[in-house]
mmCIF file of C-alpha atoms in Angstrom:
data_model
loop_
_atom_site.group_PDB
_atom_site.id
_atom_site.type_symbol
_atom_site.label_atom_id
_atom_site.label_comp_id
_atom_site.label_asym_id
_atom_site.label_seq_id
_atom_site.Cartn_x
_atom_site.Cartn_y
_atom_site.Cartn_z
ATOM 1 C CA ASP A 1 -3.114 15.960 15.670
ATOM 2 C CA SER A 2 -1.981 14.700 12.274
ATOM 3 C CA GLY A 3 0.792 17.262 11.888
ATOM 4 C CA VAL A 4 -0.924 18.899 8.909
ATOM 5 C CA THR A 5 -2.312 22.296 9.888
ATOM 6 C CA GLN A 6 -5.114 23.986 8.010
ATOM 7 C CA THR A 7 -6.507 27.449 8.584
ATOM 8 C CA PRO A 8 -9.114 28.717 8.928
ATOM 9 C CA LYS A 9 -11.245 25.881 10.303
ATOM 10 C CA HIS A 10 -14.446 27.607 9.300
ATOM 11 C CA LEU A 11 -15.116 30.403 6.845
ATOM 12 C CA ILE A 12 -18.381 32.037 5.860
ATOM 13 C CA THR A 13 -18.453 34.413 2.945
ATOM 14 C CA ALA A 14 -20.711 35.722 0.199
ATOM 15 C CA THR A 15 -21.006 34.858 -3.467
ATOM 16 C CA GLY A 16 -18.540 36.647 -5.682
ATOM 17 C CA GLN A 17 -15.948 36.952 -2.946
ATOM 18 C CA ARG A 18 -12.432 35.533 -2.816
ATOM 19 C CA VAL A 19 -10.891 33.490 -0.009
ATOM 20 C CA THR A 20 -7.541 31.921 0.724
ATOM 21 C CA LEU A 21 -7.096 28.651 2.552
ATOM 22 C CA ARG A 22 -3.765 27.828 4.070
ATOM 23 C CA CYS A 23 -2.005 24.544 4.725
ATOM 24 C CA SER A 24 1.208 23.729 6.551
ATOM 25 C CA PRO A 25 2.407 20.213 5.754
ATOM 26 C CA ARG A 26 3.731 17.741 8.247
ATOM 27 C CA SER A 27 7.376 18.324 9.100
ATOM 28 C CA GLY A 28 9.585 16.671 6.485
ATOM 29 C CA ASP A 29 6.837 16.282 3.891
ATOM 30 C CA LEU A 30 7.539 17.920 0.538
ATOM 31 C CA SER A 31 4.238 17.292 -1.221
ATOM 32 C CA VAL A 32 0.961 19.050 -0.588
ATOM 33 C CA TYR A 33 -2.366 17.949 -2.012
ATOM 34 C CA TRP A 34 -5.690 19.781 -2.018
ATOM 35 C CA TYR A 35 -9.084 18.053 -2.015
ATOM 36 C CA GLN A 36 -12.680 19.231 -2.037
ATOM 37 C CA GLN A 37 -15.447 17.327 -0.275
ATOM 38 C CA SER A 38 -18.963 18.560 -0.905
ATOM 39 C CA LEU A 39 -21.954 17.399 1.127
ATOM 40 C CA ASP A 40 -22.587 13.709 0.537
ATOM 41 C CA GLN A 41 -19.911 13.635 -2.142
ATOM 42 C CA GLY A 42 -16.631 11.822 -2.288
ATOM 43 C CA LEU A 43 -13.355 13.637 -1.996
ATOM 44 C CA GLN A 44 -12.333 15.297 -5.239
ATOM 45 C CA PHE A 45 -8.648 15.729 -5.944
ATOM 46 C CA LEU A 46 -7.840 19.308 -6.926
ATOM 47 C CA ILE A 47 -4.093 19.721 -7.233
ATOM 48 C CA GLN A 48 -0.714 18.530 -5.955
ATOM 49 C CA TYR A 49 2.523 20.417 -5.387
ATOM 50 C CA TYR A 50 5.910 18.917 -4.755
ATOM 51 C CA ASN A 51 8.728 21.050 -3.410
ATOM 52 C CA GLY A 52 7.215 24.225 -4.796
ATOM 53 C CA GLU A 53 6.230 22.927 -8.220
ATOM 54 C CA GLU A 54 2.883 21.771 -9.518
ATOM 55 C CA ARG A 55 3.024 17.997 -9.905
ATOM 56 C CA ALA A 56 -0.497 16.891 -10.755
ATOM 57 C CA LYS A 57 -3.813 18.517 -11.482
ATOM 58 C CA GLY A 58 -7.265 17.118 -10.927
ATOM 59 C CA ASN A 59 -10.730 18.646 -11.098
ATOM 60 C CA ILE A 60 -9.707 22.156 -10.194
ATOM 61 C CA LEU A 61 -11.797 25.004 -11.557
ATOM 62 C CA GLU A 62 -10.163 27.924 -13.351
ATOM 63 C CA ARG A 63 -11.519 30.190 -10.576
ATOM 64 C CA PHE A 64 -9.315 28.280 -8.144
ATOM 65 C CA SER A 65 -5.558 28.473 -7.929
ATOM 66 C CA ALA A 66 -2.905 27.212 -5.582
ATOM 67 C CA GLN A 67 0.758 27.548 -4.875
ATOM 68 C CA GLN A 68 3.400 26.115 -2.617
ATOM 69 C CA PHE A 69 5.903 28.468 -1.064
ATOM 70 C CA PRO A 70 9.630 27.962 -0.339
ATOM 71 C CA ASP A 71 8.825 27.073 3.272
ATOM 72 C CA LEU A 72 6.535 24.356 1.806
ATOM 73 C CA HIS A 73 3.284 25.752 3.101
ATOM 74 C CA SER A 74 0.557 25.992 0.502
ATOM 75 C CA GLU A 75 -2.375 28.255 -0.203
ATOM 76 C CA LEU A 76 -5.541 27.515 -2.129
ATOM 77 C CA ASN A 77 -7.183 30.619 -3.557
ATOM 78 C CA LEU A 78 -10.865 30.463 -4.422
ATOM 79 C CA SER A 79 -12.309 33.412 -6.325
ATOM 80 C CA SER A 80 -15.670 34.515 -7.704
ATOM 81 C CA LEU A 81 -17.218 32.169 -5.193
ATOM 82 C CA GLU A 82 -20.487 30.454 -5.981
ATOM 83 C CA LEU A 83 -22.952 28.694 -3.706
ATOM 84 C CA GLY A 84 -21.742 25.354 -5.041
ATOM 85 C CA ASP A 85 -18.252 26.016 -3.758
ATOM 86 C CA SER A 86 -19.457 25.423 -0.218
ATOM 87 C CA ALA A 87 -17.552 22.374 0.924
ATOM 88 C CA LEU A 88 -14.882 20.975 3.154
ATOM 89 C CA TYR A 89 -11.449 21.600 1.724
ATOM 90 C CA PHE A 90 -8.786 19.180 2.863
ATOM 91 C CA CYS A 91 -5.055 19.467 2.570
ATOM 92 C CA ALA A 92 -2.823 16.415 2.749
ATOM 93 C CA SER A 93 0.929 16.011 2.694
ATOM 94 C CA SER A 94 3.419 13.277 1.933
ATOM 95 C CA VAL A 95 7.153 12.848 1.904
ATOM 96 C CA GLY A 96 7.661 12.116 -1.782
ATOM 97 C CA GLY A 97 6.451 13.684 -4.987
ATOM 98 C CA TRP A 98 5.281 10.456 -6.411
ATOM 99 C CA THR A 99 5.322 6.829 -5.507
ATOM 100 C CA GLY A 100 2.680 4.194 -5.488
ATOM 101 C CA ALA A 101 3.102 3.741 -1.759
ATOM 102 C CA ASN A 102 3.023 7.369 -0.665
ATOM 103 C CA VAL A 103 1.224 7.751 2.653
ATOM 104 C CA LEU A 104 -0.972 10.835 2.712
ATOM 105 C CA THR A 105 -1.541 12.603 5.999
ATOM 106 C CA PHE A 106 -4.657 14.723 5.996
ATOM 107 C CA GLY A 107 -5.375 17.898 7.878
ATOM 108 C CA ALA A 108 -8.648 18.526 9.708
ATOM 109 C CA GLY A 109 -10.069 20.541 6.828
ATOM 110 C CA SER A 110 -11.404 24.035 6.252
ATOM 111 C CA ARG A 111 -15.170 24.298 6.032
ATOM 112 C CA LEU A 112 -16.216 26.968 3.553
ATOM 113 C CA THR A 113 -19.789 28.225 3.477
ATOM 114 C CA VAL A 114 -20.809 30.540 0.667
ATOM 115 C CA LEU A 115 -24.054 32.438 1.277
ATOM 116 C CA LYS B 1 -13.857 7.964 -17.089
ATOM 117 C CA ASN B 2 -12.093 6.463 -14.094
ATOM 118 C CA GLN B 3 -14.534 5.456 -11.417
ATOM 119 C CA VAL B 4 -14.559 3.917 -7.963
ATOM 120 C CA GLU B 5 -17.795 2.405 -6.741
ATOM 121 C CA GLN B 6 -18.294 1.353 -3.142
ATOM 122 C CA SER B 7 -20.925 -0.808 -1.560
ATOM 123 C CA PRO B 8 -22.910 -0.840 0.540
ATOM 124 C CA GLN B 9 -23.575 2.876 0.849
ATOM 125 C CA SER B 10 -24.245 2.409 4.556
ATOM 126 C CA LEU B 11 -24.069 -0.445 7.014
ATOM 127 C CA ILE B 12 -25.233 -0.927 10.584
ATOM 128 C CA ILE B 13 -23.787 -3.758 12.648
ATOM 129 C CA LEU B 14 -23.626 -4.773 16.294
ATOM 130 C CA GLU B 15 -20.473 -4.377 18.297
ATOM 131 C CA GLY B 16 -18.274 -7.450 18.079
ATOM 132 C CA LYS B 17 -19.536 -8.536 14.665
ATOM 133 C CA ASN B 18 -17.477 -8.700 11.470
ATOM 134 C CA CYS B 19 -18.250 -6.890 8.248
ATOM 135 C CA THR B 20 -16.919 -6.564 4.712
ATOM 136 C CA LEU B 21 -16.971 -3.460 2.558
ATOM 137 C CA GLN B 22 -16.610 -3.636 -1.217
ATOM 138 C CA CYS B 23 -14.853 -1.474 -3.783
ATOM 139 C CA ASN B 24 -14.999 -1.882 -7.572
ATOM 140 C CA TYR B 25 -12.952 0.342 -9.836
ATOM 141 C CA THR B 26 -12.281 1.103 -13.478
ATOM 142 C CA VAL B 27 -9.165 3.231 -12.947
ATOM 143 C CA SER B 28 -6.421 2.531 -15.473
ATOM 144 C CA PRO B 29 -3.452 2.412 -15.517
ATOM 145 C CA PHE B 30 -3.634 1.255 -11.946
ATOM 146 C CA SER B 31 -1.006 2.431 -9.486
ATOM 147 C CA ASN B 32 -2.272 1.623 -6.023
ATOM 148 C CA LEU B 33 -5.393 1.204 -3.933
ATOM 149 C CA ARG B 34 -5.891 2.620 -0.485
ATOM 150 C CA TRP B 35 -8.519 2.392 2.176
ATOM 151 C CA TYR B 36 -9.098 5.358 4.439
ATOM 152 C CA LYS B 37 -11.185 5.825 7.562
ATOM 153 C CA GLN B 38 -12.848 9.202 7.937
ATOM 154 C CA ASP B 39 -14.511 10.218 11.161
ATOM 155 C CA THR B 40 -17.252 12.812 10.813
ATOM 156 C CA GLY B 41 -15.812 16.286 10.316
ATOM 157 C CA ARG B 42 -12.222 15.089 10.280
ATOM 158 C CA GLY B 43 -9.641 14.304 7.638
ATOM 159 C CA PRO B 44 -9.265 10.761 6.315
ATOM 160 C CA VAL B 45 -6.711 8.487 7.949
ATOM 161 C CA SER B 46 -4.915 5.835 5.914
ATOM 162 C CA LEU B 47 -5.642 2.217 6.829
ATOM 163 C CA THR B 48 -3.939 0.243 4.063
ATOM 164 C CA ILE B 49 -2.092 0.762 0.789
ATOM 165 C CA MET B 50 -1.780 -1.954 -1.853
ATOM 166 C CA THR B 51 0.060 -1.964 -5.136
ATOM 167 C CA PHE B 52 -0.592 -4.189 -8.136
ATOM 168 C CA SER B 53 1.432 -7.099 -6.828
ATOM 169 C CA GLU B 54 -0.191 -7.255 -3.394
ATOM 170 C CA ASN B 55 -3.473 -9.022 -2.829
ATOM 171 C CA THR B 56 -3.783 -8.835 0.960
ATOM 172 C CA LYS B 57 -2.751 -6.267 3.518
ATOM 173 C CA SER B 58 -3.631 -6.207 7.205
ATOM 174 C CA ASN B 59 -3.620 -3.449 9.766
ATOM 175 C CA GLY B 60 -4.811 -4.755 13.111
ATOM 176 C CA ARG B 61 -8.477 -5.695 12.812
ATOM 177 C CA TYR B 62 -8.601 -4.344 9.253
ATOM 178 C CA THR B 63 -7.745 -6.626 6.320
ATOM 179 C CA ALA B 64 -7.857 -5.378 2.754
ATOM 180 C CA THR B 65 -7.822 -7.600 -0.304
ATOM 181 C CA LEU B 66 -7.183 -6.713 -3.916
ATOM 182 C CA ASP B 67 -7.974 -8.608 -7.100
ATOM 183 C CA ALA B 68 -6.362 -6.574 -9.862
ATOM 184 C CA ASP B 69 -7.776 -8.882 -12.541
ATOM 185 C CA THR B 70 -11.388 -8.273 -11.598
ATOM 186 C CA LYS B 71 -10.614 -4.747 -10.300
ATOM 187 C CA GLN B 72 -12.179 -5.402 -6.943
ATOM 188 C CA SER B 73 -11.099 -4.756 -3.390
ATOM 189 C CA SER B 74 -12.638 -5.460 -0.037
ATOM 190 C CA LEU B 75 -12.048 -4.236 3.481
ATOM 191 C CA HIS B 76 -12.851 -6.712 6.213
ATOM 192 C CA ILE B 77 -13.284 -5.512 9.769
ATOM 193 C CA THR B 78 -13.215 -8.106 12.492
ATOM 194 C CA ALA B 79 -14.608 -7.860 16.012
ATOM 195 C CA SER B 80 -16.018 -4.409 15.372
ATOM 196 C CA GLN B 81 -15.832 -1.730 18.043
ATOM 197 C CA LEU B 82 -17.932 1.360 18.608
ATOM 198 C CA SER B 83 -14.976 3.462 17.490
ATOM 199 C CA ASP B 84 -15.124 1.814 14.060
ATOM 200 C CA SER B 85 -18.178 3.938 13.288
ATOM 201 C CA ALA B 86 -16.976 6.123 10.429
ATOM 202 C CA SER B 87 -16.925 6.456 6.673
ATOM 203 C CA TYR B 88 -14.565 4.069 4.884
ATOM 204 C CA ILE B 89 -13.241 5.379 1.612
ATOM 205 C CA CYS B 90 -11.625 3.416 -1.188
ATOM 206 C CA VAL B 91 -9.128 5.389 -3.263
ATOM 207 C CA VAL B 92 -7.631 4.085 -6.488
ATOM 208 C CA SER B 93 -4.743 5.918 -8.083
ATOM 209 C CA GLU B 94 -3.781 6.242 -11.724
ATOM 210 C CA GLU B 95 -0.094 6.601 -12.395
ATOM 211 C CA ILE B 96 0.879 9.413 -14.736
ATOM 212 C CA GLY B 97 4.047 10.828 -16.226
ATOM 213 C CA ARG B 98 6.461 8.441 -14.546
ATOM 214 C CA ALA B 99 9.224 9.238 -17.027
ATOM 215 C CA SER B 100 9.161 12.912 -16.078
ATOM 216 C CA GLY B 101 9.182 12.408 -12.330
ATOM 217 C CA GLY B 102 5.566 11.480 -12.307
ATOM 218 C CA SER B 103 2.692 11.542 -9.970
ATOM 219 C CA TYR B 104 -0.561 9.803 -9.527
ATOM 220 C CA ILE B 105 -4.139 10.950 -9.753
ATOM 221 C CA PRO B 106 -6.356 9.519 -7.012
ATOM 222 C CA THR B 107 -10.014 8.769 -7.608
ATOM 223 C CA PHE B 108 -12.062 8.584 -4.430
ATOM 224 C CA GLY B 109 -15.095 6.444 -3.860
ATOM 225 C CA ARG B 110 -18.028 8.022 -2.044
ATOM 226 C CA GLY B 111 -17.406 5.839 0.958
ATOM 227 C CA THR B 112 -19.356 3.369 3.021
ATOM 228 C CA SER B 113 -20.859 4.783 6.189
ATOM 229 C CA LEU B 114 -20.458 2.214 8.965
ATOM 230 C CA ILE B 115 -22.365 2.477 12.222
ATOM 231 C CA VAL B 116 -21.515 0.094 15.026
ATOM 232 C CA HIS B 117 -24.219 -0.224 17.680
ATOM 233 C CA PRO B 118 -23.586 -1.482 21.222
#
């Protein structure tokens, strides 16, 4: 157990629907990062939050949004789902908001299947 | 466009043997380079982190090297074990907005799939 908790582990839904993925960071970590890993693809950085504020943005679609709450848990909202959104979504956390030597701790991922 | 290329795509070795995985990158400005191990269906686990000034970092049987001039890194695994079978991912980060508190944007390689046979 890495200390980063993601729910749900698996999710199957239909095109056009909206889902919310949840992440609880490791105790003491202030930053949360979201990544997407499609089949046979590398991890794609989506977005980072630090202590409730957006810190960095990667390849996140406009149909996707995220936020980090005062208790530091984060949610990734995916709307108007398309078949291509099927992927593993990982959350990671770290202590700091930025530093070259930040250690990221990853959760086990949420597998989303869009039918 | 910042890129991270890893080779080989896959590798099969016998237990006890050594192997070296390669990572070439074009990310700039460079902040740090990390190697992760990802078991199938699980989240990546950090093996090593190196900044610009470091050219070697070891973690047990794993040794990572970095040549920032040629923008190349390698991960050497010695005396491989069956549990080393996994995907090894090279991640290079670009530093942004340091003056305003800053963060870094990581670019992930596609990974090298390593299979260790008994």
